[in-house]
Amino acid sequence: MAEPVVGSTGGARPTMGDVAREAGVSTALVSIVMRGVPGASEATRRRVLEIADGMGYVPDRRAQKLRQASSRLLGVVFELQQPFHGDLVEQIYAAASRRGYDVMLSAVAPSRAEQVAVQALMRERCEAAILLGSRFDADALGELADRVPALVVARSSGLPGVGAVRGDDVAGITLAVDHLAELGHRRIAHIDGADAPGGSDRRAGFLAAMDRHGLSATATVVSGGPTETEGAQGMQELLEMSAPPTAVVAFNDRCATGVLDLLVRRGLNVPEDISVVGYDDSRLARIPHVQMTTISQDATQMADAAVDGALAQIAGNEAVDLVLAPHLVRRATTGPVSG
């Protein structure tokens, strides 16, 4: 049995400071070693890793990764409560596996900020970070890109050094408006995404499409968001209008689910009374008793493009902003205007 390291914590979970004291170096230097970035000599790196292993500072699996030239690991940050992110994660696993990579996930939740989720990935020595629907501003994205190749999905990065894979939100919302106009709808409303990624483009695309159909006078936009609650609140506001819309385009499928729930509780029929269009073609839209008409962002295509983009950046290629074309998926929640 191996002898315990002198100065170990005696069973308590060791900290980076414990490793630093045992190795006789600064905590900052231990951090450099653990993150696998330049700044420590090879001898110091080996010594710190050996001491950390002996103290049980990191699991053996992680310690092995720290000794490898390449971790073959892609970090993915996603929002736990967004169904489309779950679809993307499933496809990213498959895409990464086909290319000989594994995936490390870190979730954003109401109780867990995106910055915390990203920091957790950095401790795992991922070769690149893929952020789904990130809400990071330019400064935060720039700081991340200084540490590791970074790519965002479902939004533009706005930075030349950060890649992006996204659907054409203006084109997608235009498809929804075109579909409803062809069904004879004139009073069409949009429950927007507020400040969610893609929200401003979808809002602008809706208004432009309504104008192109000569329907600006009956175009209505109400504040919403990406959740069921926000969708229901937006629909409640629309129903209180003197002339409620005959069709609604929701920010995403989750928002549309809240719309549908409120309509059912109010005794209104879909699509006979009101047609509803979602966005994403997530698993929510495909539930048998829902069968939601929606705008599809192909999760498989987006995942393949995101993994390819991340690997290209790892190889030293320039970051690319890739825009993919969405398409309409017509199901049971839209129909001709009644009357």
mmCIF file of C-alpha atoms in Angstrom:
data_model
loop_
_atom_site.group_PDB
_atom_site.id
_atom_site.type_symbol
_atom_site.label_atom_id
_atom_site.label_comp_id
_atom_site.label_asym_id
_atom_site.label_seq_id
_atom_site.Cartn_x
_atom_site.Cartn_y
_atom_site.Cartn_z
ATOM 1 C CA MET A 1 0.000 0.000 0.000
ATOM 2 C CA ALA A 2 1.338 3.446 -0.969
ATOM 3 C CA GLU A 3 2.463 5.700 1.875
ATOM 4 C CA PRO A 4 0.324 8.802 2.391
ATOM 5 C CA VAL A 5 1.812 12.088 1.274
ATOM 6 C CA VAL A 6 3.375 14.045 4.111
ATOM 7 C CA GLY A 7 1.186 17.013 4.951
ATOM 8 C CA SER A 8 -1.969 15.440 3.480
ATOM 9 C CA THR A 9 -5.332 16.506 4.794
ATOM 10 C CA GLY A 10 -5.951 13.291 6.679
ATOM 11 C CA GLY A 11 -9.142 12.287 4.916
ATOM 12 C CA ALA A 12 -10.646 15.721 4.346
ATOM 13 C CA ARG A 13 -11.111 16.726 0.732
ATOM 14 C CA PRO A 14 -7.837 18.412 -0.299
ATOM 15 C CA THR A 15 -7.809 21.855 -1.858
ATOM 16 C CA MET A 16 -5.541 23.472 -4.430
ATOM 17 C CA GLY A 17 -3.949 25.343 -1.533
ATOM 18 C CA ASP A 18 -3.099 22.030 0.159
ATOM 19 C CA VAL A 19 -1.354 20.844 -3.004
ATOM 20 C CA ALA A 20 0.519 24.155 -3.280
ATOM 21 C CA ARG A 21 1.771 23.957 0.328
ATOM 22 C CA GLU A 22 2.887 20.369 -0.082
ATOM 23 C CA ALA A 23 4.692 21.146 -3.350
ATOM 24 C CA GLY A 24 6.214 24.374 -2.016
ATOM 25 C CA VAL A 25 4.786 26.454 -4.867
ATOM 26 C CA SER A 26 2.087 29.085 -5.281
ATOM 27 C CA THR A 27 -1.594 28.279 -5.722
ATOM 28 C CA ALA A 28 -1.455 30.101 -9.052
ATOM 29 C CA LEU A 29 1.239 27.737 -10.281
ATOM 30 C CA VAL A 30 -0.817 24.717 -9.224
ATOM 31 C CA SER A 31 -3.746 26.188 -11.154
ATOM 32 C CA ILE A 32 -1.563 26.488 -14.265
ATOM 33 C CA VAL A 33 -0.563 22.848 -13.955
ATOM 34 C CA MET A 34 -4.116 21.635 -13.387
ATOM 35 C CA ARG A 35 -5.429 23.555 -16.398
ATOM 36 C CA GLY A 36 -2.646 22.244 -18.608
ATOM 37 C CA VAL A 37 -1.639 25.694 -19.864
ATOM 38 C CA PRO A 38 1.921 27.029 -20.370
ATOM 39 C CA GLY A 39 3.740 28.599 -17.439
ATOM 40 C CA ALA A 40 5.294 25.715 -15.480
ATOM 41 C CA SER A 41 8.438 23.721 -16.148
ATOM 42 C CA GLU A 42 8.027 20.063 -16.999
ATOM 43 C CA ALA A 43 9.723 19.038 -13.739
ATOM 44 C CA THR A 44 7.401 21.246 -11.693
ATOM 45 C CA ARG A 45 4.396 19.995 -13.620
ATOM 46 C CA ARG A 46 5.274 16.366 -12.928
ATOM 47 C CA ARG A 47 5.931 17.020 -9.254
ATOM 48 C CA VAL A 48 2.657 18.919 -8.708
ATOM 49 C CA LEU A 49 0.660 16.210 -10.491
ATOM 50 C CA GLU A 50 2.300 13.463 -8.434
ATOM 51 C CA ILE A 51 1.540 15.281 -5.189
ATOM 52 C CA ALA A 52 -2.029 16.027 -6.277
ATOM 53 C CA ASP A 53 -2.537 12.366 -7.155
ATOM 54 C CA GLY A 54 -1.150 11.260 -3.815
ATOM 55 C CA MET A 55 -3.417 13.647 -1.937
ATOM 56 C CA GLY A 56 -6.454 12.623 -3.960
ATOM 57 C CA TYR A 57 -6.961 16.165 -5.217
ATOM 58 C CA VAL A 58 -8.359 14.920 -8.547
ATOM 59 C CA PRO A 59 -9.780 11.565 -9.672
ATOM 60 C CA ASP A 60 -7.396 9.255 -11.469
ATOM 61 C CA ARG A 61 -9.334 9.778 -14.706
ATOM 62 C CA ARG A 62 -8.781 13.504 -14.632
ATOM 63 C CA ALA A 63 -5.127 13.135 -13.650
ATOM 64 C CA GLN A 64 -4.594 10.903 -16.661
ATOM 65 C CA LYS A 65 -6.104 13.552 -18.927
ATOM 66 C CA LEU A 66 -3.775 16.163 -17.490
ATOM 67 C CA ARG A 67 -0.784 14.103 -18.585
ATOM 68 C CA GLN A 68 -1.996 13.678 -22.137
ATOM 69 C CA ALA A 69 -0.955 16.015 -24.965
ATOM 70 C CA SER A 70 -4.600 15.973 -26.085
ATOM 71 C CA SER A 71 -7.612 15.300 -23.885
ATOM 72 C CA ARG A 72 -9.840 14.470 -26.918
ATOM 73 C CA LEU A 73 -12.590 16.153 -24.946
ATOM 74 C CA LEU A 74 -15.090 18.802 -26.071
ATOM 75 C CA GLY A 75 -16.865 20.847 -23.434
ATOM 76 C CA VAL A 76 -20.530 21.688 -23.979
ATOM 77 C CA VAL A 77 -22.522 24.214 -21.944
ATOM 78 C CA PHE A 78 -26.300 23.930 -22.284
ATOM 79 C CA GLU A 79 -29.455 25.206 -20.593
ATOM 80 C CA LEU A 80 -30.976 22.427 -18.534
ATOM 81 C CA GLN A 81 -34.553 23.608 -19.092
ATOM 82 C CA GLN A 82 -34.412 24.047 -22.880
ATOM 83 C CA PRO A 83 -35.655 20.935 -24.738
ATOM 84 C CA PHE A 84 -33.909 21.881 -27.996
ATOM 85 C CA HIS A 85 -30.600 21.972 -26.146
ATOM 86 C CA GLY A 86 -31.224 18.380 -25.114
ATOM 87 C CA ASP A 87 -31.734 17.457 -28.772
ATOM 88 C CA LEU A 88 -28.489 19.230 -29.681
ATOM 89 C CA VAL A 89 -26.531 17.531 -26.896
ATOM 90 C CA GLU A 90 -27.693 14.110 -28.065
ATOM 91 C CA GLN A 91 -26.474 14.822 -31.585
ATOM 92 C CA ILE A 92 -23.212 16.438 -30.404
ATOM 93 C CA TYR A 93 -22.364 13.224 -28.544
ATOM 94 C CA ALA A 94 -22.813 11.263 -31.767
ATOM 95 C CA ALA A 95 -20.922 13.771 -33.905
ATOM 96 C CA ALA A 96 -17.997 13.935 -31.474
ATOM 97 C CA SER A 97 -17.805 10.150 -31.182
ATOM 98 C CA ARG A 98 -17.575 9.778 -34.961
ATOM 99 C CA ARG A 99 -14.541 12.051 -34.850
ATOM 100 C CA GLY A 100 -12.832 10.279 -31.973
ATOM 101 C CA TYR A 101 -13.790 12.779 -29.285
ATOM 102 C CA ASP A 102 -15.760 12.564 -26.063
ATOM 103 C CA VAL A 103 -18.037 15.227 -24.581
ATOM 104 C CA MET A 104 -18.069 16.845 -21.150
ATOM 105 C CA LEU A 105 -21.362 18.538 -20.232
ATOM 106 C CA SER A 106 -21.945 21.439 -17.872
ATOM 107 C CA ALA A 107 -25.478 22.734 -17.309
ATOM 108 C CA VAL A 108 -26.866 26.230 -16.869
ATOM 109 C CA ALA A 109 -29.882 26.335 -14.547
ATOM 110 C CA PRO A 110 -31.763 28.945 -12.526
ATOM 111 C CA SER A 111 -29.463 28.114 -9.627
ATOM 112 C CA ARG A 112 -26.274 27.797 -11.724
ATOM 113 C CA ALA A 113 -24.886 30.668 -13.784
ATOM 114 C CA GLU A 114 -23.300 30.226 -17.197
ATOM 115 C CA GLN A 115 -19.963 31.477 -15.852
ATOM 116 C CA VAL A 116 -19.973 28.703 -13.250
ATOM 117 C CA ALA A 117 -20.822 26.118 -15.918
ATOM 118 C CA VAL A 118 -17.929 27.288 -18.100
ATOM 119 C CA GLN A 119 -15.454 27.295 -15.210
ATOM 120 C CA ALA A 120 -16.356 23.676 -14.465
ATOM 121 C CA LEU A 121 -15.456 22.718 -18.046
ATOM 122 C CA MET A 122 -12.137 24.542 -17.877
ATOM 123 C CA ARG A 123 -11.151 22.439 -14.879
ATOM 124 C CA GLU A 124 -11.693 19.335 -17.010
ATOM 125 C CA ARG A 125 -9.094 20.497 -19.586
ATOM 126 C CA CYS A 126 -11.465 20.440 -22.551
ATOM 127 C CA GLU A 127 -9.831 21.248 -25.869
ATOM 128 C CA ALA A 128 -12.704 23.511 -26.963
ATOM 129 C CA ALA A 129 -15.892 24.959 -25.502
ATOM 130 C CA ILE A 130 -19.230 24.774 -27.346
ATOM 131 C CA LEU A 131 -21.856 27.053 -25.792
ATOM 132 C CA LEU A 132 -25.498 26.394 -26.651
ATOM 133 C CA GLY A 133 -27.644 29.535 -26.660
ATOM 134 C CA SER A 134 -25.018 31.419 -24.688
ATOM 135 C CA ARG A 135 -25.954 34.701 -23.019
ATOM 136 C CA PHE A 136 -22.326 35.783 -22.615
ATOM 137 C CA ASP A 137 -21.538 39.298 -23.790
ATOM 138 C CA ALA A 138 -18.563 40.091 -26.027
ATOM 139 C CA ASP A 139 -16.196 40.600 -23.089
ATOM 140 C CA ALA A 140 -17.018 37.242 -21.513
ATOM 141 C CA LEU A 141 -16.764 35.423 -24.837
ATOM 142 C CA GLY A 142 -13.452 37.124 -25.550
ATOM 143 C CA GLU A 143 -12.040 36.091 -22.174
ATOM 144 C CA LEU A 144 -13.101 32.500 -22.805
ATOM 145 C CA ALA A 145 -11.587 32.504 -26.309
ATOM 146 C CA ASP A 146 -8.281 33.663 -24.815
ATOM 147 C CA ARG A 147 -8.176 30.414 -22.840
ATOM 148 C CA VAL A 148 -9.640 27.835 -25.229
ATOM 149 C CA PRO A 149 -11.152 27.645 -28.746
ATOM 150 C CA ALA A 150 -14.790 28.667 -28.335
ATOM 151 C CA LEU A 151 -17.905 28.346 -30.480
ATOM 152 C CA VAL A 152 -21.507 29.388 -29.841
ATOM 153 C CA VAL A 153 -24.610 27.664 -31.197
ATOM 154 C CA ALA A 154 -27.985 29.282 -31.994
ATOM 155 C CA ARG A 155 -26.637 32.838 -31.991
ATOM 156 C CA SER A 156 -23.937 34.980 -33.554
ATOM 157 C CA SER A 157 -20.770 35.439 -31.532
ATOM 158 C CA GLY A 158 -20.068 38.967 -32.749
ATOM 159 C CA LEU A 159 -16.335 38.300 -32.385
ATOM 160 C CA PRO A 160 -13.876 37.260 -35.114
ATOM 161 C CA GLY A 161 -12.126 34.771 -32.824
ATOM 162 C CA VAL A 162 -15.273 32.934 -31.676
ATOM 163 C CA GLY A 163 -17.039 30.572 -34.065
ATOM 164 C CA ALA A 164 -20.800 30.325 -34.444
ATOM 165 C CA VAL A 165 -23.343 27.894 -35.855
ATOM 166 C CA ARG A 166 -26.870 29.250 -36.067
ATOM 167 C CA GLY A 167 -30.073 29.087 -37.985
ATOM 168 C CA ASP A 168 -31.255 32.003 -40.087
ATOM 169 C CA ASP A 169 -33.806 33.371 -37.615
ATOM 170 C CA VAL A 170 -35.152 36.014 -39.988
ATOM 171 C CA ALA A 171 -35.734 33.412 -42.703
ATOM 172 C CA GLY A 172 -37.284 31.005 -40.207
ATOM 173 C CA ILE A 173 -39.849 33.416 -38.825
ATOM 174 C CA THR A 174 -40.616 34.503 -42.388
ATOM 175 C CA LEU A 175 -41.514 30.899 -43.234
ATOM 176 C CA ALA A 176 -43.985 30.896 -40.331
ATOM 177 C CA VAL A 177 -45.646 34.122 -41.457
ATOM 178 C CA ASP A 178 -45.783 32.957 -45.081
ATOM 179 C CA HIS A 179 -47.446 29.708 -44.016
ATOM 180 C CA LEU A 180 -50.108 31.480 -41.950
ATOM 181 C CA ALA A 181 -50.776 34.093 -44.631
ATOM 182 C CA GLU A 182 -51.283 31.338 -47.194
ATOM 183 C CA LEU A 183 -53.903 29.848 -44.858
ATOM 184 C CA GLY A 184 -55.780 33.150 -44.967
ATOM 185 C CA HIS A 185 -54.721 34.607 -41.624
ATOM 186 C CA ARG A 186 -54.447 38.371 -41.425
ATOM 187 C CA ARG A 187 -54.352 39.074 -37.691
ATOM 188 C CA ILE A 188 -51.104 37.343 -36.812
ATOM 189 C CA ALA A 189 -49.201 37.931 -33.573
ATOM 190 C CA HIS A 190 -45.688 37.132 -32.411
ATOM 191 C CA ILE A 191 -44.856 36.328 -28.788
ATOM 192 C CA ASP A 192 -41.204 37.246 -28.830
ATOM 193 C CA GLY A 193 -38.184 35.944 -26.956
ATOM 194 C CA ALA A 194 -37.455 39.157 -25.042
ATOM 195 C CA ASP A 195 -33.664 39.185 -24.579
ATOM 196 C CA ALA A 196 -33.126 35.488 -25.377
ATOM 197 C CA PRO A 197 -30.558 34.669 -28.096
ATOM 198 C CA GLY A 198 -32.245 35.030 -31.492
ATOM 199 C CA GLY A 199 -35.117 37.060 -30.077
ATOM 200 C CA SER A 200 -34.309 40.340 -31.824
ATOM 201 C CA ASP A 201 -33.793 38.694 -35.242
ATOM 202 C CA ARG A 202 -37.077 36.782 -35.014
ATOM 203 C CA ARG A 203 -38.938 39.911 -33.947
ATOM 204 C CA ALA A 204 -37.494 41.932 -36.837
ATOM 205 C CA GLY A 205 -38.142 39.099 -39.284
ATOM 206 C CA PHE A 206 -41.774 38.854 -38.199
ATOM 207 C CA LEU A 207 -42.440 42.539 -38.730
ATOM 208 C CA ALA A 208 -40.684 42.538 -42.107
ATOM 209 C CA ALA A 209 -42.624 39.480 -43.286
ATOM 210 C CA MET A 210 -45.945 40.963 -42.186
ATOM 211 C CA ASP A 211 -45.102 44.169 -44.050
ATOM 212 C CA ARG A 212 -44.259 42.202 -47.193
ATOM 213 C CA HIS A 213 -47.730 40.618 -47.060
ATOM 214 C CA GLY A 214 -49.340 44.020 -46.574
ATOM 215 C CA LEU A 215 -50.303 43.126 -43.009
ATOM 216 C CA SER A 216 -48.369 45.705 -40.990
ATOM 217 C CA ALA A 217 -51.597 47.196 -39.653
ATOM 218 C CA THR A 218 -52.594 43.895 -38.039
ATOM 219 C CA ALA A 219 -49.120 42.768 -36.946
ATOM 220 C CA THR A 220 -48.850 42.476 -33.167
ATOM 221 C CA VAL A 221 -45.746 41.743 -31.090
ATOM 222 C CA VAL A 222 -46.003 41.107 -27.353
ATOM 223 C CA SER A 223 -43.184 40.489 -24.920
ATOM 224 C CA GLY A 224 -42.603 36.846 -24.089
ATOM 225 C CA GLY A 225 -39.583 34.646 -23.536
ATOM 226 C CA PRO A 226 -38.323 31.080 -23.885
ATOM 227 C CA THR A 227 -40.507 29.441 -21.204
ATOM 228 C CA GLU A 228 -44.039 28.053 -20.979
ATOM 229 C CA THR A 229 -44.983 30.661 -18.387
ATOM 230 C CA GLU A 230 -43.924 33.520 -20.648
ATOM 231 C CA GLY A 231 -45.790 31.977 -23.569
ATOM 232 C CA ALA A 232 -48.982 31.706 -21.504
ATOM 233 C CA GLN A 233 -48.624 35.285 -20.264
ATOM 234 C CA GLY A 234 -48.137 36.556 -23.808
ATOM 235 C CA MET A 235 -51.193 34.633 -25.015
ATOM 236 C CA GLN A 236 -53.270 36.012 -22.144
ATOM 237 C CA GLU A 237 -52.333 39.539 -23.224
ATOM 238 C CA LEU A 238 -53.340 38.772 -26.814
ATOM 239 C CA LEU A 239 -56.728 37.365 -25.790
ATOM 240 C CA GLU A 240 -57.500 40.580 -23.933
ATOM 241 C CA MET A 241 -57.238 42.600 -27.149
ATOM 242 C CA SER A 242 -60.429 43.931 -28.726
ATOM 243 C CA ALA A 243 -59.602 41.949 -31.888
ATOM 244 C CA PRO A 244 -57.464 38.946 -30.835
ATOM 245 C CA PRO A 245 -55.226 37.346 -33.450
ATOM 246 C CA THR A 246 -56.312 34.296 -35.405
ATOM 247 C CA ALA A 247 -52.745 32.961 -35.442
ATOM 248 C CA VAL A 248 -49.687 33.162 -33.172
ATOM 249 C CA VAL A 249 -46.007 32.578 -33.850
ATOM 250 C CA ALA A 250 -44.228 31.784 -30.585
ATOM 251 C CA PHE A 251 -40.538 32.397 -29.911
ATOM 252 C CA ASN A 252 -39.821 28.689 -29.500
ATOM 253 C CA ASP A 253 -41.585 25.366 -28.940
ATOM 254 C CA ARG A 254 -41.469 25.717 -25.179
ATOM 255 C CA CYS A 255 -43.103 29.148 -25.372
ATOM 256 C CA ALA A 256 -45.671 27.695 -27.798
ATOM 257 C CA THR A 257 -46.431 24.913 -25.324
ATOM 258 C CA GLY A 258 -47.466 27.569 -22.802
ATOM 259 C CA VAL A 259 -49.646 29.173 -25.473
ATOM 260 C CA LEU A 260 -51.380 25.879 -26.211
ATOM 261 C CA ASP A 261 -51.923 25.143 -22.530
ATOM 262 C CA LEU A 262 -53.599 28.493 -21.937
ATOM 263 C CA LEU A 263 -55.831 28.104 -24.996
ATOM 264 C CA VAL A 264 -56.991 24.682 -23.804
ATOM 265 C CA ARG A 265 -57.766 26.061 -20.344
ATOM 266 C CA ARG A 266 -59.733 28.900 -21.918
ATOM 267 C CA GLY A 267 -61.824 26.449 -23.957
ATOM 268 C CA LEU A 268 -60.446 27.510 -27.347
ATOM 269 C CA ASN A 269 -59.738 25.017 -30.092
ATOM 270 C CA VAL A 270 -56.469 24.762 -32.012
ATOM 271 C CA PRO A 271 -56.334 25.319 -34.929
ATOM 272 C CA GLU A 272 -60.055 26.020 -35.449
ATOM 273 C CA ASP A 273 -60.073 29.130 -33.245
ATOM 274 C CA ILE A 274 -56.381 30.030 -33.234
ATOM 275 C CA SER A 275 -53.416 28.567 -35.154
ATOM 276 C CA VAL A 276 -50.085 28.258 -33.334
ATOM 277 C CA VAL A 277 -46.556 27.937 -34.717
ATOM 278 C CA GLY A 278 -43.515 27.090 -32.595
ATOM 279 C CA TYR A 279 -39.817 27.293 -33.365
ATOM 280 C CA ASP A 280 -36.990 24.695 -33.137
ATOM 281 C CA ASP A 281 -38.832 21.426 -33.871
ATOM 282 C CA SER A 282 -37.737 20.160 -30.473
ATOM 283 C CA ARG A 283 -39.054 16.989 -28.861
ATOM 284 C CA LEU A 284 -41.947 19.040 -27.428
ATOM 285 C CA ALA A 285 -43.281 19.686 -30.926
ATOM 286 C CA ARG A 286 -43.270 15.987 -31.753
ATOM 287 C CA ILE A 287 -45.277 14.761 -28.743
ATOM 288 C CA PRO A 288 -48.153 12.697 -30.259
ATOM 289 C CA HIS A 289 -51.000 14.612 -28.616
ATOM 290 C CA VAL A 290 -49.401 17.982 -29.497
ATOM 291 C CA GLN A 291 -48.106 17.595 -33.071
ATOM 292 C CA MET A 292 -47.018 21.224 -33.255
ATOM 293 C CA THR A 293 -46.390 23.090 -36.482
ATOM 294 C CA THR A 294 -42.932 24.575 -36.057
ATOM 295 C CA ILE A 295 -39.818 25.915 -37.716
ATOM 296 C CA SER A 296 -37.116 23.260 -37.742
ATOM 297 C CA GLN A 297 -33.538 23.949 -36.835
ATOM 298 C CA ASP A 298 -32.011 20.610 -37.800
ATOM 299 C CA ALA A 299 -30.321 19.452 -34.580
ATOM 300 C CA THR A 300 -28.205 16.839 -36.383
ATOM 301 C CA GLN A 301 -26.932 19.349 -38.928
ATOM 302 C CA MET A 302 -26.222 21.967 -36.265
ATOM 303 C CA ALA A 303 -24.399 19.474 -34.066
ATOM 304 C CA ASP A 304 -22.218 18.208 -36.913
ATOM 305 C CA ALA A 305 -21.365 21.758 -37.904
ATOM 306 C CA ALA A 306 -20.607 22.757 -34.298
ATOM 307 C CA VAL A 307 -18.260 19.828 -33.721
ATOM 308 C CA ASP A 308 -16.526 20.355 -37.075
ATOM 309 C CA GLY A 309 -16.155 24.059 -36.313
ATOM 310 C CA ALA A 310 -14.696 23.405 -32.867
ATOM 311 C CA LEU A 311 -12.225 20.848 -34.214
ATOM 312 C CA ALA A 312 -11.182 23.238 -36.979
ATOM 313 C CA GLN A 313 -10.429 25.909 -34.386
ATOM 314 C CA ILE A 314 -8.466 23.405 -32.303
ATOM 315 C CA ALA A 315 -6.388 22.704 -35.417
ATOM 316 C CA GLY A 316 -5.600 26.412 -35.715
ATOM 317 C CA ASN A 317 -8.070 27.425 -38.398
ATOM 318 C CA GLU A 318 -9.983 30.697 -38.226
ATOM 319 C CA ALA A 319 -13.358 30.794 -36.499
ATOM 320 C CA VAL A 320 -16.324 30.802 -38.902
ATOM 321 C CA ASP A 321 -19.885 32.117 -38.486
ATOM 322 C CA LEU A 322 -22.022 29.463 -40.209
ATOM 323 C CA VAL A 323 -25.691 30.230 -40.916
ATOM 324 C CA LEU A 324 -27.983 27.278 -41.686
ATOM 325 C CA ALA A 325 -31.326 27.426 -43.478
ATOM 326 C CA PRO A 326 -34.398 26.416 -41.386
ATOM 327 C CA HIS A 327 -37.556 24.842 -42.799
ATOM 328 C CA LEU A 328 -41.236 24.640 -41.934
ATOM 329 C CA VAL A 329 -42.668 21.463 -40.429
ATOM 330 C CA ARG A 330 -46.451 21.517 -40.773
ATOM 331 C CA ARG A 331 -48.374 19.487 -38.233
ATOM 332 C CA ALA A 332 -51.733 19.774 -36.450
ATOM 333 C CA THR A 333 -51.660 23.211 -34.762
ATOM 334 C CA THR A 334 -52.204 25.333 -37.882
ATOM 335 C CA GLY A 335 -55.164 25.473 -40.264
ATOM 336 C CA PRO A 336 -57.194 27.835 -42.441
ATOM 337 C CA VAL A 337 -58.608 30.924 -40.813
ATOM 338 C CA SER A 338 -62.191 30.297 -39.724
ATOM 339 C CA GLY A 339 -65.054 32.452 -40.904
#
